[in-house]
Amino acid sequence: MTKITLDEANKIASTYFKLLIDRHTAQGFSAQVVEKKGDKSSSDFYLEFCNARKDTKSYKIVAHNNSF
């Protein structure tokens, strides 16, 4: 795995998860990439969906060396 930035995580989400994002937004969810801090030197990024009832779904974004 490769360490990525928030901008790179957003790029991955918009490129590789477009159909998932489209499907969830059609169901009334909003989509955003969120950063969750692990230990001091690492962060994990998640594609997170939330609707008006505060139901949430999260998908971890994992990058490999050949992701871009």
Coordinates of C-alpha atoms in Angstrom, one line a residue:
M1 CA 0.0 0.0 0.0
T2 CA 1.0 3.6 -0.6
K3 CA 0.4 6.6 1.7
I4 CA -1.8 9.1 0.1
T5 CA -3.0 12.7 0.7
L6 CA -6.6 13.9 1.0
D7 CA -6.4 15.3 -2.5
E8 CA -5.3 12.0 -3.9
A9 CA -8.0 10.2 -1.9
N10 CA -10.6 12.5 -3.5
K11 CA -9.2 11.8 -6.9
I12 CA -9.4 8.1 -6.4
A13 CA -13.0 8.4 -5.1
S14 CA -14.2 10.5 -8.0
T15 CA -12.4 8.2 -10.6
Y16 CA -13.0 4.7 -9.3
F17 CA -16.1 5.1 -7.2
K18 CA -18.2 7.3 -9.5
L19 CA -20.9 4.7 -10.0
L20 CA -21.1 4.0 -6.2
I21 CA -21.3 7.7 -5.5
D22 CA -24.0 8.2 -8.2
R23 CA -26.1 5.4 -6.8
H24 CA -25.9 6.6 -3.2
T25 CA -26.6 10.2 -4.1
A26 CA -29.7 9.1 -6.1
Q27 CA -30.9 7.4 -2.9
G28 CA -30.5 10.7 -0.9
F29 CA -27.0 10.3 0.5
S30 CA -24.3 13.0 0.4
A31 CA -20.8 11.8 -0.3
Q32 CA -17.4 13.0 1.0
V33 CA -13.9 11.7 1.6
V34 CA -13.0 11.9 5.3
E35 CA -9.6 11.5 6.9
K36 CA -9.3 9.5 10.1
K37 CA -6.0 9.7 12.0
G38 CA -4.5 6.4 13.0
D39 CA -1.2 6.6 14.9
K40 CA 1.0 9.7 14.8
S41 CA 2.3 9.1 11.2
S42 CA -0.6 7.7 9.3
S43 CA -4.1 8.5 8.2
D44 CA -6.8 6.4 6.7
F45 CA -9.3 7.8 4.2
Y46 CA -12.9 6.8 3.8
L47 CA -15.6 7.5 1.3
E48 CA -18.4 8.3 3.6
F49 CA -22.1 8.6 2.7
C50 CA -24.7 10.2 5.0
N51 CA -28.4 10.9 4.5
A52 CA -31.0 13.1 6.3
R53 CA -31.7 10.5 8.9
K54 CA -28.0 10.4 9.8
D55 CA -27.6 6.9 8.4
T56 CA -24.0 6.5 7.4
K57 CA -22.0 4.1 5.2
S58 CA -18.2 4.2 4.9
Y59 CA -15.8 2.6 2.5
K60 CA -12.1 2.6 3.1
I61 CA -9.9 3.9 0.3
V62 CA -6.8 1.9 -0.2
A63 CA -4.2 2.9 -2.7
H64 CA -1.6 0.7 -4.2
N65 CA 1.6 1.8 -6.1
N66 CA -0.1 1.6 -9.5
S67 CA -3.4 3.4 -8.5
F68 CA -2.7 6.5 -10.5

